[in-house]
Amino acid sequence: MSQRKIKTFFIRTFGCQMNEHDSQRMRNLLVSHGLRPAESDREADLVIVNSCSVRAKPEHKALSEAGRYQRERQNQGMKVVLAGCVAQQSGKQILRKAPYIDGIMGTDAVVRLPQLLAQVQAGKGPVIDVREHDESNPCFVPPTPTYKPGISAQVTIMKGCNNFCSYCIVPYVRGREASKPCADILAEVEQLAHAGCREVFLLGQNVNSYHDPSGMNFAQLLQAIDQQAAVDRIRFISSHPKDLSPSLTDAMAKIDRVCEHIHLGLQSGSDRILRLMNRGYDAGQFLEKALALREQVPGVSITTDIIVGFPSETDRDFQDTLEVVSKIGFDQAFSFKYSPRPGTAAARMPDDVAEPCKAERLATLQDLLSKLGDDSLARLCGRSHTILVEKQAARSPEALSGRTRCNRVVNFEPQSGTQVGFLAQVAIAEVRGHTLWGKEEPEPLLRS
Ligand code: SAH
Ligand code: SF4
Ligand code: F3S
């Protein structure tokens, strides 16, 4: 069969914000090279599966997703590229499990996607690029000039992770930490603001270890973006508790543009398990930092990640986790059953918490988290909040939708004249499902 010319593409994304952002960068690159997004996956000339390997489940899902297109690949010449963390980790080994792939593209290869595609198009598959970043292989791709961001846009400020938590695959698939120079970040924020963006979401596996080549730290970067005054709001994710410095808490308290939300992974409330996880803090230190945040940053939302069933976790250890969770009263949380990841330190420990026990602990934890989440939503009701309007509310054409500074979605009835991109003052009245509803206050618009 003659080669089908690649004109349209479809990207399926698994995993965290880093992967979402990489998919966005791939979309920009492909469009700037003249390709078009396809109406549906089956119609696309090229499908890219951007994979996640943080637990066994998303890894299996990504591989079975890539395998769904075997008929289109054989009969219509569709090309399938596996990108992201599974690709980075497995390289060409993955072809033994998944021989139906035309390209394997690692996490630092996004910048070279056009070259990889040219080779795939020429039938040179399977083409493999899993080279890690180094000085001769920069990993940060500036947005293309034609990129149209939304009201809120992500900006990668650092990549990689040096922490090697014992359970985690991320340091193996995203490589060592590297920070984007402050001047490049400021230029990117300026470009996004110019194109209509009002809020930047700074991304990194551990933003607190941001270290500009000139020595600037994360709190100083926040100050620099604030002084630039290009956007209304600054958010960031994720923060590692061990590196949460008083200067960051201070920046959150004092810089008006920096929103009151922090994602701080607790992982466990047991000191013994935290040591085995190589997290670098104990439960007391976590509590102290979280409570200082609550005190110094009024209205702060603290969200977290927690793992149950880590090797050797006892009922007592699990009770310790429940206790810390209750004391902090997390506003929202993601919780997971431990999943051994080949090559990590924890994978050498026996995975000895039985599956039914993991499931029971997860259900108990999720009940508690869900109650705390409901309380947190209820506390926002009956008050007035500033909302950055992002879009029309789904299924309610009269209403607009945006987020509070503490990152909660609010749908509301607007005053006439209020539009997407405005800051609106909204009296929050009630919770419907997990969404807050309110009414805009009859006050002058804050700004457009
Ligand atoms: N850098 C982020 C975490 C990225 S991974 C941070 O440190 O906050 C996202 C979450 O996946 C982790 O916080 C952890 O809770 C979970 N996770 C990572 N590896 C896991 C594993 N092997 N099993 C279960 N959950 C895991
Ligand atoms: Fe994984 Fe730990 Fe790095 Fe987060 S800080 S990405 S949990 S190794
Ligand atoms: Fe998954 Fe890779 Fe993110 S493993 S959680 S997509 S960094």
Short mmCIF file of C-alpha atoms and ligand atoms in Angstrom, two decimals:
data_model
loop_
_atom_site.label_atom_id
_atom_site.label_comp_id
_atom_site.label_asym_id
_atom_site.label_seq_id
_atom_site.Cartn_x
_atom_site.Cartn_y
_atom_site.Cartn_z
CA MET A 1 0.00 0.00 0.00
CA SER A 2 1.27 3.50 -0.79
CA GLN A 3 1.98 5.78 2.17
CA ARG A 4 -1.05 7.79 3.33
CA LYS A 5 -0.10 11.45 3.62
CA ILE A 6 -0.42 12.66 7.23
CA LYS A 7 -2.76 15.64 7.16
CA THR A 8 -4.90 15.21 10.27
CA PHE A 9 -4.14 14.17 13.84
CA PHE A 10 -5.82 13.12 17.07
CA ILE A 11 -4.14 13.15 20.50
CA ARG A 12 -5.33 11.01 23.44
CA THR A 13 -3.87 12.12 26.78
CA PHE A 14 -3.43 10.17 30.03
CA GLY A 15 -1.81 11.36 33.28
CA CYS A 16 -1.03 14.67 34.90
CA GLN A 17 -0.88 18.35 33.90
CA MET A 18 2.62 17.84 32.47
CA ASN A 19 1.19 15.43 29.93
CA GLU A 20 -1.80 17.69 29.21
CA HIS A 21 0.59 20.53 28.62
CA ASP A 22 2.84 18.39 26.41
CA SER A 23 -0.23 17.41 24.37
CA GLN A 24 -1.05 21.09 24.00
CA ARG A 25 2.51 21.77 22.81
CA MET A 26 2.27 18.89 20.31
CA ARG A 27 -1.04 20.28 19.01
CA ASN A 28 0.54 23.72 18.51
CA LEU A 29 3.55 22.27 16.74
CA LEU A 30 1.46 20.11 14.42
CA VAL A 31 -0.90 22.96 13.53
CA SER A 32 2.03 25.27 12.88
CA HIS A 33 3.35 22.59 10.47
CA GLY A 34 0.09 22.64 8.51
CA LEU A 35 -1.71 19.62 10.05
CA ARG A 36 -5.36 19.79 11.18
CA PRO A 37 -7.09 18.25 14.21
CA ALA A 38 -9.29 15.33 13.02
CA GLU A 39 -13.04 15.20 13.77
CA SER A 40 -12.60 11.85 15.50
CA ASP A 41 -9.80 9.41 16.33
CA ARG A 42 -10.83 6.82 13.69
CA GLU A 43 -10.71 9.42 10.91
CA ALA A 44 -7.26 10.73 11.82
CA ASP A 45 -4.19 10.02 9.68
CA LEU A 46 -2.14 10.09 12.88
CA VAL A 47 -3.08 9.13 16.46
CA ILE A 48 -0.73 10.10 19.27
CA VAL A 49 -1.29 8.36 22.61
CA ASN A 50 0.38 10.46 25.31
CA SER A 51 0.85 7.90 28.07
CA CYS A 52 1.30 7.88 31.86
CA SER A 53 3.13 5.18 33.84
CA VAL A 54 2.60 6.43 37.39
CA ARG A 55 0.47 3.38 38.25
CA ALA A 56 -0.19 0.08 36.46
CA LYS A 57 -3.76 1.07 35.46
CA PRO A 58 -3.05 4.17 33.33
CA GLU A 59 -0.11 2.33 31.73
CA HIS A 60 -2.37 -0.56 30.64
CA LYS A 61 -5.04 1.88 29.46
CA ALA A 62 -2.55 3.74 27.25
CA LEU A 63 -1.27 0.54 25.65
CA SER A 64 -4.73 -0.82 24.98
CA GLU A 65 -5.70 2.59 23.54
CA ALA A 66 -2.74 2.43 21.12
CA GLY A 67 -3.83 -1.12 20.19
CA ARG A 68 -7.39 -0.10 19.24
CA TYR A 69 -6.33 1.19 15.83
CA GLN A 70 -4.80 -1.97 14.36
CA ARG A 71 -7.47 -2.31 11.68
CA GLU A 72 -7.19 1.36 10.56
CA ARG A 73 -3.43 1.02 10.63
CA GLN A 74 -3.47 -2.05 8.41
CA ASN A 75 -6.27 -1.11 6.03
CA GLN A 76 -6.00 2.66 5.80
CA GLY A 77 -2.37 3.35 6.63
CA MET A 78 -3.12 5.25 9.86
CA LYS A 79 0.03 5.96 11.90
CA VAL A 80 0.12 5.45 15.68
CA VAL A 81 2.72 7.15 17.90
CA LEU A 82 3.19 6.30 21.58
CA ALA A 83 4.38 9.40 23.45
CA GLY A 84 4.89 10.31 27.11
CA CYS A 85 6.07 8.44 30.16
CA VAL A 86 5.47 4.81 29.09
CA ALA A 87 7.34 5.55 25.86
CA GLN A 88 10.21 7.19 27.74
CA GLN A 89 10.48 4.35 30.23
CA SER A 90 10.22 1.39 27.90
CA GLY A 91 11.79 2.67 24.67
CA LYS A 92 11.87 -0.01 22.00
CA GLN A 93 11.15 -2.79 24.57
CA ILE A 94 7.50 -1.75 24.33
CA LEU A 95 7.38 -3.14 20.78
CA ARG A 96 7.43 -6.65 22.22
CA LYS A 97 4.15 -5.94 24.03
CA ALA A 98 2.78 -3.49 21.45
CA PRO A 99 4.11 -4.21 17.94
CA TYR A 100 1.38 -1.99 16.45
CA ILE A 101 3.26 1.30 16.94
CA ASP A 102 4.95 3.45 14.27
CA GLY A 103 6.75 5.87 16.57
CA ILE A 104 7.98 5.97 20.16
CA MET A 105 8.45 9.49 21.44
CA GLY A 106 9.86 10.20 24.89
CA THR A 107 9.04 13.08 27.21
CA ASP A 108 11.95 15.25 26.05
CA ALA A 109 11.27 14.67 22.35
CA VAL A 110 8.22 16.95 21.92
CA VAL A 111 10.46 19.61 20.39
CA ARG A 112 11.47 17.14 17.64
CA LEU A 113 7.96 15.89 16.83
CA PRO A 114 8.00 17.31 13.26
CA GLN A 115 11.26 15.44 12.43
CA LEU A 116 9.92 12.23 13.98
CA LEU A 117 6.76 12.51 11.90
CA ALA A 118 8.72 13.07 8.70
CA GLN A 119 10.45 9.73 9.34
CA VAL A 120 7.18 7.98 10.25
CA GLN A 121 5.64 9.39 7.06
CA ALA A 122 8.54 8.05 5.03
CA GLY A 123 7.72 4.57 6.38
CA LYS A 124 10.87 4.34 8.48
CA GLY A 125 8.92 2.97 11.46
CA PRO A 126 9.10 2.15 14.16
CA VAL A 127 10.93 5.44 14.75
CA ILE A 128 12.27 5.88 18.26
CA ASP A 129 13.31 9.09 20.06
CA VAL A 130 13.71 8.71 23.81
CA ARG A 131 16.78 10.88 24.18
CA GLU A 132 16.87 12.66 27.55
CA HIS A 133 17.44 16.39 27.75
CA ASP A 134 20.92 17.78 28.26
CA GLU A 135 22.74 20.93 27.25
CA SER A 136 22.72 20.01 23.58
CA ASN A 137 19.10 18.83 23.74
CA PRO A 138 16.97 21.57 25.29
CA CYS A 139 13.58 20.40 26.49
CA PHE A 140 11.57 23.60 26.79
CA VAL A 141 9.61 24.53 23.67
CA PRO A 142 8.40 28.13 23.41
CA PRO A 143 4.74 28.46 22.32
CA THR A 144 4.27 28.94 18.60
CA PRO A 145 3.31 32.54 17.65
CA THR A 146 -0.11 31.34 16.43
CA TYR A 147 -1.02 29.67 19.76
CA LYS A 148 -4.44 30.80 21.03
CA PRO A 149 -4.56 30.22 24.78
CA GLY A 150 -7.71 30.13 26.91
CA ILE A 151 -8.37 32.56 29.77
CA SER A 152 -6.14 30.30 31.87
CA ALA A 153 -2.95 28.87 30.34
CA GLN A 154 -0.24 26.54 31.60
CA VAL A 155 3.42 27.53 31.63
CA THR A 156 6.10 24.94 32.38
CA ILE A 157 8.68 26.49 34.70
CA MET A 158 10.68 23.38 35.46
CA LYS A 159 10.80 19.76 34.47
CA GLY A 160 11.98 16.50 35.97
CA CYS A 161 12.33 15.46 39.58
CA ASN A 162 15.34 14.73 41.82
CA ASN A 163 13.38 13.49 44.83
CA PHE A 164 13.16 9.76 44.12
CA CYS A 165 10.25 9.02 46.43
CA SER A 166 10.62 5.26 46.74
CA TYR A 167 7.30 4.40 45.04
CA CYS A 168 7.50 6.86 42.16
CA ILE A 169 8.42 6.34 38.51
CA VAL A 170 8.43 10.05 37.62
CA PRO A 171 12.19 10.70 38.18
CA TYR A 172 12.90 7.80 35.77
CA VAL A 173 10.58 9.04 33.04
CA ARG A 174 10.98 12.80 33.33
CA GLY A 175 14.70 12.88 34.11
CA ARG A 176 16.58 15.27 36.37
CA GLU A 177 15.25 18.68 37.37
CA ALA A 178 15.87 21.58 35.00
CA SER A 179 14.44 25.09 35.42
CA LYS A 180 13.42 27.39 32.60
CA PRO A 181 15.22 30.75 32.80
CA CYS A 182 13.09 33.51 34.36
CA ALA A 183 13.46 35.75 31.29
CA ASP A 184 11.93 33.01 29.06
CA ILE A 185 9.04 32.53 31.50
CA LEU A 186 8.33 36.28 31.58
CA ALA A 187 8.42 36.42 27.78
CA GLU A 188 5.99 33.49 27.59
CA VAL A 189 3.60 35.08 30.11
CA GLU A 190 3.72 38.33 28.15
CA GLN A 191 2.94 36.49 24.90
CA LEU A 192 0.03 34.60 26.51
CA ALA A 193 -1.39 37.79 28.04
CA HIS A 194 -1.15 39.50 24.68
CA ALA A 195 -3.21 36.66 23.18
CA GLY A 196 -5.98 37.07 25.80
CA CYS A 197 -4.89 34.89 28.73
CA ARG A 198 -5.66 36.33 32.21
CA GLU A 199 -4.31 33.57 34.46
CA VAL A 200 -1.11 31.51 34.34
CA PHE A 201 -0.75 28.05 35.86
CA LEU A 202 2.95 27.46 36.56
CA LEU A 203 3.79 23.78 36.16
CA GLY A 204 6.52 21.57 37.58
CA GLN A 205 6.79 18.26 39.48
CA ASN A 206 8.18 20.24 42.38
CA VAL A 207 7.92 23.97 41.75
CA ASN A 208 9.52 24.76 45.11
CA SER A 209 12.87 23.59 43.80
CA TYR A 210 12.70 26.06 40.92
CA HIS A 211 16.17 27.47 40.45
CA ASP A 212 16.82 29.89 37.63
CA PRO A 213 20.40 29.70 36.25
CA SER A 214 20.93 33.19 37.77
CA GLY A 215 20.01 31.84 41.24
CA MET A 216 16.42 33.09 41.44
CA ASN A 217 14.14 30.89 43.59
CA PHE A 218 10.40 30.16 43.26
CA ALA A 219 9.17 32.91 45.59
CA GLN A 220 11.30 35.42 43.65
CA LEU A 221 9.88 34.13 40.36
CA LEU A 222 6.35 34.77 41.69
CA GLN A 223 7.41 38.33 42.55
CA ALA A 224 8.86 38.84 39.07
CA ILE A 225 5.63 37.66 37.37
CA ASP A 226 3.63 39.85 39.73
CA GLN A 227 5.73 42.92 38.92
CA GLN A 228 5.32 42.26 35.21
CA ALA A 229 1.56 42.83 35.77
CA ALA A 230 0.62 41.05 32.52
CA VAL A 231 -2.00 38.68 34.00
CA ASP A 232 -4.54 38.95 36.85
CA ARG A 233 -3.85 35.63 38.51
CA ILE A 234 -0.92 33.30 39.16
CA ARG A 235 -1.35 29.64 40.17
CA PHE A 236 1.14 26.79 40.50
CA ILE A 237 1.35 23.01 40.93
CA SER A 238 2.88 20.86 42.57
CA SER A 239 4.72 21.75 45.76
CA HIS A 240 6.78 19.29 47.76
CA PRO A 241 6.14 19.66 51.53
CA LYS A 242 9.81 19.28 52.43
CA ASP A 243 10.71 22.30 50.27
CA LEU A 244 7.79 24.51 51.28
CA SER A 245 9.70 27.53 52.55
CA PRO A 246 8.50 30.43 54.73
CA SER A 247 9.30 32.67 51.74
CA LEU A 248 6.69 30.85 49.62
CA THR A 249 4.05 31.03 52.37
CA ASP A 250 4.92 34.71 52.66
CA ALA A 251 4.63 35.24 48.89
CA MET A 252 1.21 33.58 48.93
CA ALA A 253 0.13 35.82 51.80
CA LYS A 254 1.42 39.08 50.35
CA ILE A 255 1.28 38.96 46.56
CA ASP A 256 -2.25 39.73 45.50
CA ARG A 257 -1.99 38.05 42.08
CA VAL A 258 -0.89 34.73 43.64
CA CYS A 259 -4.04 32.71 44.30
CA GLU A 260 -4.74 30.98 47.61
CA HIS A 261 -4.38 27.35 46.56
CA ILE A 262 -1.56 24.92 47.19
CA HIS A 263 -1.29 21.24 46.26
CA LEU A 264 0.86 19.52 48.88
CA GLY A 265 1.15 15.73 48.63
CA LEU A 266 0.86 14.19 52.11
CA GLN A 267 1.12 10.55 50.82
CA SER A 268 0.91 9.11 54.35
CA GLY A 269 0.40 10.32 57.93
CA SER A 270 2.65 7.62 59.43
CA ASP A 271 6.24 8.64 60.18
CA ARG A 272 7.46 5.10 59.57
CA ILE A 273 5.81 4.89 56.14
CA LEU A 274 6.96 8.41 55.21
CA ARG A 275 10.53 7.30 55.95
CA LEU A 276 10.13 4.22 53.77
CA MET A 277 8.68 6.44 51.06
CA ASN A 278 11.77 8.69 51.26
CA ARG A 279 9.60 11.80 51.53
CA GLY A 280 12.00 13.84 53.67
CA TYR A 281 9.45 15.02 56.30
CA ASP A 282 7.45 13.55 59.14
CA ALA A 283 3.76 14.01 59.93
CA GLY A 284 4.51 16.69 62.55
CA GLN A 285 6.49 18.79 60.07
CA PHE A 286 3.74 18.48 57.45
CA LEU A 287 1.10 19.53 60.00
CA GLU A 288 3.17 22.48 61.15
CA LYS A 289 3.61 23.80 57.60
CA ALA A 290 -0.01 23.21 56.60
CA LEU A 291 -1.34 24.92 59.75
CA ALA A 292 1.03 27.88 59.22
CA LEU A 293 -0.42 28.21 55.72
CA ARG A 294 -3.98 28.17 57.08
CA GLU A 295 -3.05 30.89 59.57
CA GLN A 296 -1.04 33.17 57.30
CA VAL A 297 -2.97 32.81 54.05
CA PRO A 298 -6.66 33.39 54.87
CA GLY A 299 -9.04 31.30 52.77
CA VAL A 300 -6.22 29.07 51.43
CA SER A 301 -7.28 25.80 49.86
CA ILE A 302 -4.93 22.92 50.62
CA THR A 303 -5.26 19.88 48.35
CA THR A 304 -3.28 16.67 48.48
CA ASP A 305 -2.40 13.20 47.19
CA ILE A 306 -2.47 10.12 49.44
CA ILE A 307 -1.39 6.52 48.86
CA VAL A 308 -2.90 3.61 50.83
CA GLY A 309 -1.43 0.12 51.11
CA PHE A 310 2.24 1.02 50.74
CA PRO A 311 4.42 -2.05 51.59
CA SER A 312 4.15 -2.97 55.28
CA GLU A 313 1.43 -0.37 56.03
CA THR A 314 -0.44 -1.54 59.16
CA ASP A 315 -3.88 -0.54 60.45
CA ARG A 316 -2.07 1.71 62.94
CA ASP A 317 -0.16 3.47 60.12
CA PHE A 318 -3.41 3.94 58.23
CA GLN A 319 -5.11 5.39 61.35
CA ASP A 320 -2.23 7.90 61.55
CA THR A 321 -3.06 8.98 57.98
CA LEU A 322 -6.75 9.45 58.84
CA GLU A 323 -5.77 11.50 61.88
CA VAL A 324 -3.51 13.90 59.94
CA VAL A 325 -6.13 14.22 57.19
CA SER A 326 -8.79 15.21 59.76
CA LYS A 327 -6.52 17.69 61.51
CA ILE A 328 -5.67 19.50 58.29
CA GLY A 329 -9.15 19.23 56.77
CA PHE A 330 -7.98 19.03 53.16
CA ASP A 331 -10.21 20.92 50.74
CA GLN A 332 -9.80 18.33 47.96
CA ALA A 333 -7.66 15.24 47.47
CA PHE A 334 -6.67 12.44 45.12
CA SER A 335 -6.16 9.07 46.76
CA PHE A 336 -4.71 5.89 45.29
CA LYS A 337 -3.96 2.26 46.08
CA TYR A 338 -0.22 1.64 46.01
CA SER A 339 0.88 0.18 42.69
CA PRO A 340 4.44 -1.22 42.44
CA ARG A 341 6.44 0.37 39.62
CA PRO A 342 9.28 -1.69 38.16
CA GLY A 343 12.70 -0.17 38.79
CA THR A 344 11.69 1.93 41.82
CA ALA A 345 13.09 1.28 45.31
CA ALA A 346 9.67 0.32 46.73
CA ALA A 347 9.24 -2.34 44.03
CA ARG A 348 11.98 -4.29 45.83
CA MET A 349 9.84 -4.33 49.03
CA PRO A 350 7.15 -7.02 49.24
CA ASP A 351 3.77 -5.65 48.08
CA ASP A 352 2.28 -7.24 51.18
CA VAL A 353 -0.95 -5.35 51.85
CA ALA A 354 -3.66 -7.63 50.43
CA GLU A 355 -5.85 -6.17 47.68
CA PRO A 356 -9.13 -6.31 49.73
CA CYS A 357 -7.37 -4.46 52.55
CA LYS A 358 -6.09 -1.77 50.15
CA ALA A 359 -9.63 -1.42 48.76
CA GLU A 360 -11.16 -1.11 52.23
CA ARG A 361 -8.63 1.50 53.35
CA LEU A 362 -9.16 3.48 50.16
CA ALA A 363 -12.94 3.48 50.67
CA THR A 364 -12.59 4.59 54.31
CA LEU A 365 -10.18 7.36 53.34
CA GLN A 366 -12.35 8.52 50.44
CA ASP A 367 -15.42 8.73 52.73
CA LEU A 368 -13.50 11.03 55.05
CA LEU A 369 -12.06 13.11 52.18
CA SER A 370 -15.45 13.48 50.59
CA LYS A 371 -16.97 14.75 53.86
CA LEU A 372 -14.10 17.23 54.30
CA GLY A 373 -14.54 18.34 50.66
CA ASP A 374 -18.27 18.95 51.24
CA ASP A 375 -17.50 20.99 54.37
CA SER A 376 -14.97 23.02 52.42
CA LEU A 377 -17.54 23.79 49.68
CA ALA A 378 -20.21 24.67 52.26
CA ARG A 379 -17.83 27.18 53.90
CA LEU A 380 -17.69 29.14 50.65
CA CYS A 381 -21.47 29.60 50.53
CA GLY A 382 -23.09 32.78 51.80
CA ARG A 383 -20.02 34.85 50.89
CA SER A 384 -18.90 37.04 48.05
CA HIS A 385 -15.95 35.81 45.92
CA THR A 386 -14.01 37.23 42.99
CA ILE A 387 -14.43 34.93 40.00
CA LEU A 388 -12.33 34.96 36.86
CA VAL A 389 -14.87 34.17 34.15
CA GLU A 390 -13.63 31.38 31.87
CA LYS A 391 -16.58 30.24 29.81
CA GLN A 392 -20.29 29.80 29.34
CA ALA A 393 -21.63 27.38 32.00
CA ALA A 394 -22.32 23.89 30.61
CA ARG A 395 -26.02 23.10 30.04
CA SER A 396 -27.06 26.56 31.25
CA PRO A 397 -26.71 29.11 28.46
CA GLU A 398 -27.75 32.03 30.69
CA ALA A 399 -24.97 31.37 33.20
CA LEU A 400 -21.22 31.95 33.15
CA SER A 401 -18.57 29.78 34.76
CA GLY A 402 -15.27 30.61 36.40
CA ARG A 403 -13.16 29.88 39.45
CA THR A 404 -12.63 31.39 42.88
CA ARG A 405 -9.12 32.34 43.92
CA CYS A 406 -9.08 29.05 45.89
CA ASN A 407 -9.70 27.19 42.61
CA ARG A 408 -13.36 26.17 42.98
CA VAL A 409 -15.64 26.24 39.97
CA VAL A 410 -18.59 28.66 40.34
CA ASN A 411 -21.49 29.00 37.91
CA PHE A 412 -23.41 32.23 38.22
CA GLU A 413 -26.05 34.50 36.74
CA PRO A 414 -24.17 37.50 35.40
CA GLN A 415 -25.08 41.19 35.44
CA SER A 416 -25.49 42.48 31.92
CA GLY A 417 -22.17 43.25 30.27
CA THR A 418 -20.08 40.69 32.14
CA GLN A 419 -18.14 38.48 29.75
CA VAL A 420 -15.54 35.74 29.56
CA GLY A 421 -12.21 37.17 30.73
CA PHE A 422 -13.76 39.57 33.29
CA LEU A 423 -13.32 39.45 37.04
CA ALA A 424 -16.79 39.31 38.60
CA GLN A 425 -17.86 39.66 42.23
CA VAL A 426 -20.24 36.78 42.91
CA ALA A 427 -22.38 36.03 45.98
CA ILE A 428 -22.21 32.25 46.30
CA ALA A 429 -25.59 30.84 47.32
CA GLU A 430 -25.53 27.05 47.17
CA VAL A 431 -23.79 23.82 46.20
CA ARG A 432 -25.32 21.73 43.40
CA GLY A 433 -23.46 18.43 42.98
CA HIS A 434 -19.84 19.54 43.30
CA THR A 435 -20.39 22.95 41.75
CA LEU A 436 -21.08 26.22 43.49
CA TRP A 437 -23.84 28.48 42.19
CA GLY A 438 -24.31 32.19 42.79
CA LYS A 439 -25.35 35.56 41.48
CA GLU A 440 -23.15 38.42 40.38
CA GLU A 441 -23.31 41.38 42.72
CA PRO A 442 -24.53 44.66 41.29
CA GLU A 443 -21.14 46.32 41.52
CA PRO A 444 -18.97 47.96 38.91
CA LEU A 445 -16.96 45.45 36.87
CA LEU A 446 -13.47 45.16 38.29
CA ARG A 447 -11.67 45.03 34.96
CA SER A 448 -11.80 43.45 31.59
N1 SAH B 1 5.26 15.56 41.89
C1 SAH B 1 3.97 15.38 42.44
C2 SAH B 1 3.38 14.00 42.23
C3 SAH B 1 3.31 13.47 40.86
S1 SAH B 1 2.69 11.84 40.77
C4 SAH B 1 4.08 15.55 43.91
O1 SAH B 1 5.08 15.12 44.48
O2 SAH B 1 3.14 16.08 44.50
C5 SAH B 1 1.02 12.07 41.35
C6 SAH B 1 0.64 11.22 42.53
O3 SAH B 1 0.56 9.86 42.15
C7 SAH B 1 1.62 11.20 43.70
O4 SAH B 1 1.50 12.34 44.52
C8 SAH B 1 1.23 9.93 44.41
O5 SAH B 1 0.21 10.15 45.37
C9 SAH B 1 0.69 9.06 43.29
N2 SAH B 1 1.61 7.95 43.00
C10 SAH B 1 2.86 8.04 42.49
N3 SAH B 1 3.41 6.81 42.36
C11 SAH B 1 2.48 5.93 42.81
C12 SAH B 1 2.45 4.51 42.94
N4 SAH B 1 3.50 3.76 42.61
N5 SAH B 1 1.32 3.94 43.42
C13 SAH B 1 0.25 4.69 43.77
N6 SAH B 1 0.22 6.03 43.67
C14 SAH B 1 1.33 6.66 43.20
FE1 SF4 B 2 7.33 11.47 42.34
FE2 SF4 B 2 8.19 12.30 44.67
FE3 SF4 B 2 9.08 13.48 42.46
FE4 SF4 B 2 6.54 13.86 43.20
S1 SF4 B 2 8.36 14.50 44.34
S2 SF4 B 2 7.27 13.36 41.17
S3 SF4 B 2 6.03 11.89 44.13
S4 SF4 B 2 9.46 11.37 43.08
FE1 F3S B 3 2.08 10.16 34.72
FE2 F3S B 3 4.24 11.02 33.62
FE3 F3S B 3 2.64 12.71 34.86
S1 F3S B 3 4.05 9.17 34.77
S2 F3S B 3 1.73 11.47 36.44
S3 F3S B 3 2.17 11.58 33.04
S4 F3S B 3 4.87 12.79 34.77
#
